[in-house]
One Martini backbone bead per residue (centre of mass of N, CA, C, O) as a GRO file, in nm:
protein
  296
    1UNK     BB    1   6.054  16.254  10.006
    2UNK     BB    2   6.337  16.315  10.046
    3UNK     BB    3   6.330  16.112  10.161
    4UNK     BB    4   6.360  15.855   9.923
    5UNK     BB    5   6.491  15.952   9.684
    6UNK     BB    6   6.709  15.770   9.654
    7UNK     BB    7   6.629  15.496   9.665
    8UNK     BB    8   6.426  15.595   9.401
    9UNK     BB    9   6.675  15.617   9.246
   10UNK     BB   10   6.789  15.348   9.253
   11UNK     BB   11   6.545  15.191   9.125
   12UNK     BB   12   6.583  15.309   8.831
   13UNK     BB   13   6.946  15.209   8.852
   14UNK     BB   14   6.843  14.982   8.803
   15UNK     BB   15   6.647  14.939   8.546
   16UNK     BB   16   6.849  15.002   8.400
   17UNK     BB   17   7.074  14.855   8.479
   18UNK     BB   18   6.877  14.557   8.327
   19UNK     BB   19   6.807  14.626   8.135
   20UNK     BB   20   7.111  14.581   7.950
   21UNK     BB   21   7.166  14.309   8.084
   22UNK     BB   22   6.959  14.171   7.884
   23UNK     BB   23   7.096  14.195   7.640
   24UNK     BB   24   7.293  13.987   7.722
   25UNK     BB   25   7.091  13.740   7.802
   26UNK     BB   26   6.941  13.738   7.527
   27UNK     BB   27   7.222  13.653   7.402
   28UNK     BB   28   7.231  13.389   7.534
   29UNK     BB   29   6.970  13.266   7.488
   30UNK     BB   30   6.971  13.275   7.130
   31UNK     BB   31   7.198  13.091   7.117
   32UNK     BB   32   7.114  12.834   7.272
   33UNK     BB   33   6.826  12.775   7.184
   34UNK     BB   34   6.975  12.722   6.853
   35UNK     BB   35   7.257  12.563   6.949
   36UNK     BB   36   7.331  12.414   7.218
   37UNK     BB   37   7.497  12.688   7.355
   38UNK     BB   38   7.750  12.764   7.546
   39UNK     BB   39   7.904  13.097   7.539
   40UNK     BB   40   8.237  13.191   7.672
   41UNK     BB   41   8.257  13.466   7.489
   42UNK     BB   42   8.028  13.700   7.529
   43UNK     BB   43   8.203  13.936   7.670
   44UNK     BB   44   8.377  13.980   7.413
   45UNK     BB   45   8.173  14.150   7.251
   46UNK     BB   46   8.102  14.341   7.471
   47UNK     BB   47   8.410  14.477   7.443
   48UNK     BB   48   8.384  14.483   7.118
   49UNK     BB   49   8.131  14.698   7.114
   50UNK     BB   50   8.307  14.905   7.332
   51UNK     BB   51   8.553  14.964   7.101
   52UNK     BB   52   8.384  15.067   6.824
   53UNK     BB   53   8.228  15.260   6.942
   54UNK     BB   54   8.465  15.473   7.086
   55UNK     BB   55   8.630  15.477   6.773
   56UNK     BB   56   8.401  15.625   6.670
   57UNK     BB   57   8.366  15.902   6.847
   58UNK     BB   58   8.706  15.956   6.867
   59UNK     BB   59   8.836  15.938   6.585
   60UNK     BB   60   8.543  16.039   6.408
   61UNK     BB   61   8.291  16.196   6.541
   62UNK     BB   62   8.118  16.028   6.614
   63UNK     BB   63   7.872  15.978   6.793
   64UNK     BB   64   7.756  15.766   7.032
   65UNK     BB   65   7.511  15.631   6.874
   66UNK     BB   66   7.668  15.575   6.634
   67UNK     BB   67   7.839  15.383   6.734
   68UNK     BB   68   7.629  15.133   6.828
   69UNK     BB   69   7.586  15.045   6.517
   70UNK     BB   70   7.792  14.983   6.508
   71UNK     BB   71   7.866  14.788   6.694
   72UNK     BB   72   7.646  14.564   6.605
   73UNK     BB   73   7.729  14.520   6.292
   74UNK     BB   74   8.054  14.419   6.383
   75UNK     BB   75   7.936  14.138   6.566
   76UNK     BB   76   7.746  14.062   6.397
   77UNK     BB   77   7.977  13.951   6.156
   78UNK     BB   78   8.175  13.838   6.394
   79UNK     BB   79   7.965  13.593   6.456
   80UNK     BB   80   7.941  13.474   6.200
   81UNK     BB   81   8.234  13.401   6.108
   82UNK     BB   82   8.266  13.214   6.356
   83UNK     BB   83   8.069  13.015   6.309
   84UNK     BB   84   8.155  12.943   6.030
   85UNK     BB   85   8.474  12.826   6.163
   86UNK     BB   86   8.413  12.695   6.466
   87UNK     BB   87   8.069  12.547   6.470
   88UNK     BB   88   8.012  12.407   6.189
   89UNK     BB   89   8.120  12.112   6.295
   90UNK     BB   90   7.879  11.997   6.516
   91UNK     BB   91   7.661  11.995   6.175
   92UNK     BB   92   7.900  11.753   6.034
   93UNK     BB   93   7.993  11.476   6.198
   94UNK     BB   94   8.314  11.577   6.297
   95UNK     BB   95   8.195  11.563   6.631
   96UNK     BB   96   8.181  11.360   6.882
   97UNK     BB   97   8.172  11.579   7.168
   98UNK     BB   98   8.061  11.852   7.143
   99UNK     BB   99   7.988  12.002   7.425
  100UNK     BB  100   8.344  11.971   7.478
  101UNK     BB  101   8.369  12.140   7.171
  102UNK     BB  102   8.184  12.455   7.272
  103UNK     BB  103   8.382  12.498   7.497
  104UNK     BB  104   8.657  12.508   7.379
  105UNK     BB  105   8.598  12.705   7.159
  106UNK     BB  106   8.508  12.902   7.325
  107UNK     BB  107   8.661  12.966   7.574
  108UNK     BB  108   8.917  13.036   7.337
  109UNK     BB  109   8.802  13.283   7.211
  110UNK     BB  110   8.826  13.423   7.504
  111UNK     BB  111   9.145  13.436   7.482
  112UNK     BB  112   9.182  13.540   7.237
  113UNK     BB  113   9.052  13.818   7.212
  114UNK     BB  114   9.206  13.937   7.518
  115UNK     BB  115   9.425  13.938   7.376
  116UNK     BB  116   9.421  14.114   7.106
  117UNK     BB  117   9.311  14.371   7.288
  118UNK     BB  118   9.540  14.386   7.389
  119UNK     BB  119   9.736  14.455   7.161
  120UNK     BB  120   9.584  14.691   7.026
  121UNK     BB  121   9.490  14.821   7.328
  122UNK     BB  122   9.583  14.739   7.534
  123UNK     BB  123   9.550  14.753   7.940
  124UNK     BB  124   9.408  15.089   7.940
  125UNK     BB  125   9.182  15.290   7.995
  126UNK     BB  126   8.851  15.392   7.877
  127UNK     BB  127   8.680  15.680   7.852
  128UNK     BB  128   8.364  15.679   7.749
  129UNK     BB  129   8.201  15.907   7.580
  130UNK     BB  130   7.872  16.037   7.669
  131UNK     BB  131   7.570  16.062   7.511
  132UNK     BB  132   7.469  16.239   7.683
  133UNK     BB  133   7.441  16.561   7.876
  134UNK     BB  134   7.309  16.584   8.161
  135UNK     BB  135   6.972  16.647   8.305
  136UNK     BB  136   6.709  16.464   8.483
  137UNK     BB  137   6.375  16.599   8.635
  138UNK     BB  138   6.241  16.496   8.875
  139UNK     BB  139   6.139  16.663   9.158
  140UNK     BB  140   6.263  16.403   9.339
  141UNK     BB  141   6.469  16.289   9.081
  142UNK     BB  142   6.803  16.256   8.924
  143UNK     BB  143   6.902  16.222   8.583
  144UNK     BB  144   7.132  16.051   8.354
  145UNK     BB  145   7.033  16.075   8.041
  146UNK     BB  146   7.261  15.883   7.944
  147UNK     BB  147   7.118  15.660   8.077
  148UNK     BB  148   6.863  15.740   8.040
  149UNK     BB  149   6.881  15.652   7.685
  150UNK     BB  150   7.053  15.312   7.729
  151UNK     BB  151   6.805  15.270   7.804
  152UNK     BB  152   6.578  15.310   7.529
  153UNK     BB  153   6.765  15.143   7.365
  154UNK     BB  154   6.776  14.865   7.545
  155UNK     BB  155   6.405  14.868   7.437
  156UNK     BB  156   6.384  14.873   7.196
  157UNK     BB  157   6.634  14.619   7.114
  158UNK     BB  158   6.412  14.427   7.240
  159UNK     BB  159   6.170  14.461   7.084
  160UNK     BB  160   6.332  14.403   6.819
  161UNK     BB  161   6.352  14.108   6.890
  162UNK     BB  162   6.096  14.024   6.978
  163UNK     BB  163   5.958  14.038   6.733
  164UNK     BB  164   6.152  13.882   6.540
  165UNK     BB  165   6.104  13.585   6.676
  166UNK     BB  166   5.742  13.645   6.679
  167UNK     BB  167   5.680  13.809   6.396
  168UNK     BB  168   5.892  13.630   6.193
  169UNK     BB  169   6.024  13.429   6.009
  170UNK     BB  170   6.299  13.398   6.121
  171UNK     BB  171   6.172  13.349   6.411
  172UNK     BB  172   6.039  13.059   6.323
  173UNK     BB  173   6.306  12.953   6.264
  174UNK     BB  174   6.395  12.931   6.502
  175UNK     BB  175   6.216  12.785   6.637
  176UNK     BB  176   6.219  12.560   6.518
  177UNK     BB  177   6.557  12.460   6.549
  178UNK     BB  178   6.515  12.452   6.867
  179UNK     BB  179   6.274  12.184   6.834
  180UNK     BB  180   6.404  12.092   6.571
  181UNK     BB  181   6.708  12.037   6.377
  182UNK     BB  182   6.564  11.778   6.127
  183UNK     BB  183   6.254  11.896   6.122
  184UNK     BB  184   6.331  12.133   5.940
  185UNK     BB  185   6.541  12.085   5.697
  186UNK     BB  186   6.272  11.911   5.551
  187UNK     BB  187   6.097  12.194   5.579
  188UNK     BB  188   6.370  12.427   5.442
  189UNK     BB  189   6.522  12.508   5.689
  190UNK     BB  190   6.793  12.679   5.678
  191UNK     BB  191   7.018  12.615   5.916
  192UNK     BB  192   7.298  12.708   5.889
  193UNK     BB  193   7.248  12.983   5.826
  194UNK     BB  194   7.045  12.983   6.123
  195UNK     BB  195   7.240  13.019   6.288
  196UNK     BB  196   7.468  13.228   6.203
  197UNK     BB  197   7.186  13.415   6.256
  198UNK     BB  198   7.224  13.350   6.598
  199UNK     BB  199   7.451  13.388   6.680
  200UNK     BB  200   7.506  13.739   6.578
  201UNK     BB  201   7.253  13.787   6.774
  202UNK     BB  202   7.407  13.768   7.003
  203UNK     BB  203   7.685  13.914   6.906
  204UNK     BB  204   7.534  14.219   6.942
  205UNK     BB  205   7.391  14.223   7.167
  206UNK     BB  206   7.652  14.223   7.365
  207UNK     BB  207   7.742  14.521   7.185
  208UNK     BB  208   7.569  14.676   7.301
  209UNK     BB  209   7.624  14.720   7.569
  210UNK     BB  210   7.882  14.801   7.594
  211UNK     BB  211   7.809  15.059   7.434
  212UNK     BB  212   7.694  15.160   7.661
  213UNK     BB  213   7.833  15.116   7.910
  214UNK     BB  214   8.056  15.201   7.848
  215UNK     BB  215   7.990  15.539   7.979
  216UNK     BB  216   7.964  15.394   8.287
  217UNK     BB  217   8.261  15.259   8.293
  218UNK     BB  218   8.515  15.087   8.162
  219UNK     BB  219   8.786  15.062   7.909
  220UNK     BB  220   8.855  14.704   7.855
  221UNK     BB  221   8.976  14.374   7.760
  222UNK     BB  222   8.791  14.208   8.052
  223UNK     BB  223   8.519  14.364   8.111
  224UNK     BB  224   8.293  14.106   8.001
  225UNK     BB  225   8.325  13.936   8.235
  226UNK     BB  226   8.102  14.039   8.453
  227UNK     BB  227   7.888  14.011   8.291
  228UNK     BB  228   7.874  13.724   8.179
  229UNK     BB  229   7.818  13.596   8.419
  230UNK     BB  230   7.539  13.756   8.466
  231UNK     BB  231   7.423  13.601   8.225
  232UNK     BB  232   7.419  13.348   8.355
  233UNK     BB  233   7.281  13.399   8.622
  234UNK     BB  234   7.022  13.531   8.465
  235UNK     BB  235   6.980  13.222   8.258
  236UNK     BB  236   6.919  13.029   8.602
  237UNK     BB  237   6.717  13.198   8.670
  238UNK     BB  238   6.502  13.206   8.462
  239UNK     BB  239   6.571  12.964   8.258
  240UNK     BB  240   6.707  12.794   8.044
  241UNK     BB  241   6.600  12.948   7.746
  242UNK     BB  242   6.438  13.152   7.818
  243UNK     BB  243   6.310  13.503   7.718
  244UNK     BB  244   6.152  13.608   7.985
  245UNK     BB  245   6.359  13.528   8.196
  246UNK     BB  246   6.613  13.723   8.052
  247UNK     BB  247   6.458  13.991   8.148
  248UNK     BB  248   6.343  13.938   8.437
  249UNK     BB  249   6.669  13.876   8.539
  250UNK     BB  250   6.767  14.093   8.485
  251UNK     BB  251   6.586  14.328   8.662
  252UNK     BB  252   6.654  14.141   8.929
  253UNK     BB  253   6.944  14.249   8.943
  254UNK     BB  254   6.958  14.522   8.911
  255UNK     BB  255   6.797  14.573   9.204
  256UNK     BB  256   6.943  14.439   9.369
  257UNK     BB  257   7.230  14.635   9.319
  258UNK     BB  258   7.092  14.854   9.432
  259UNK     BB  259   7.030  14.793   9.700
  260UNK     BB  260   7.278  14.651   9.768
  261UNK     BB  261   7.412  14.924   9.796
  262UNK     BB  262   7.218  15.116   9.960
  263UNK     BB  263   7.213  14.929  10.214
  264UNK     BB  264   7.536  14.830  10.225
  265UNK     BB  265   7.770  14.781  10.003
  266UNK     BB  266   7.971  14.851   9.669
  267UNK     BB  267   8.201  14.655   9.738
  268UNK     BB  268   7.933  14.386   9.650
  269UNK     BB  269   7.791  14.423   9.368
  270UNK     BB  270   7.871  14.159   9.246
  271UNK     BB  271   7.746  13.980   9.417
  272UNK     BB  272   7.427  13.969   9.482
  273UNK     BB  273   7.374  13.812   9.195
  274UNK     BB  274   7.413  13.530   9.360
  275UNK     BB  275   7.183  13.560   9.618
  276UNK     BB  276   6.981  13.548   9.456
  277UNK     BB  277   7.034  13.248   9.285
  278UNK     BB  278   7.054  13.085   9.553
  279UNK     BB  279   6.775  13.185   9.699
  280UNK     BB  280   6.619  13.037   9.428
  281UNK     BB  281   6.693  12.770   9.374
  282UNK     BB  282   6.595  12.652   9.655
  283UNK     BB  283   6.279  12.702   9.574
  284UNK     BB  284   6.316  12.706   9.208
  285UNK     BB  285   6.582  12.497   9.073
  286UNK     BB  286   6.488  12.557   8.750
  287UNK     BB  287   6.355  12.869   8.798
  288UNK     BB  288   6.137  13.031   8.752
  289UNK     BB  289   6.083  12.981   8.488
  290UNK     BB  290   6.035  12.612   8.467
  291UNK     BB  291   6.181  12.558   8.173
  292UNK     BB  292   6.134  12.708   7.961
  293UNK     BB  293   6.127  12.747   7.661
  294UNK     BB  294   6.251  12.936   7.445
  295UNK     BB  295   5.951  13.069   7.330
  296UNK     BB  296   5.897  13.216   7.649
   0.00000   0.00000   0.00000
């Protein structure tokens, strides 16, 4: 049994990291499903969430868990403001090439936020305080209590988001907009306002992920690049626009990374997700769930 302990620990660690990746991927899926754009600045909201949590706990002396909720609120309102300021022209017939505009504006926003973080916070890496200290001894394996708490918060946030999407008026309206924006507007749904809310929800999911993984990794201005790339891998892996695919794909990527670290080498952790993406797309070009709709 003891010989299996390291492998079991890696599997659990993969599920923990995968659940937090799920926040990033679900946020990206919400934005894509409602606004029909790929947000290339998604990783920078992850970075801003990590910084928000770091400074709340370090400068204000609050518990790191409080920093997570501050990060969620800050990135939500920032996302709403950015959508209103930069993406509204997409839906007011002020832009001829909408796809190109969305790509350039979100990519430009990514560069702006990275350079803003460099100017404000500096280029140096910062070590965020752990959510909680100590370990949890399960007999067979021993887990970091900080990672377990991060996973529980991530799962709770995922469940809250799924509840909002599937069980509330807001979720029903967002799903209606994702299916037909013009018809939804005729039926009395304020698509413009809800588009801003959708972008804010996607941004705050990324911010929450950054706040949760900040204590696990380091906090620095370009920390969101790799998680953002993994989010794109996950949503393609799980089928573009599929909520179920985003969640299952996140867990799969987390497990593959952990098993790759265990059996092969930790040096190539970030490569393993691309390998599993290539393998799956060879057999299922539309992803695991075959091009499922946003509300599936």
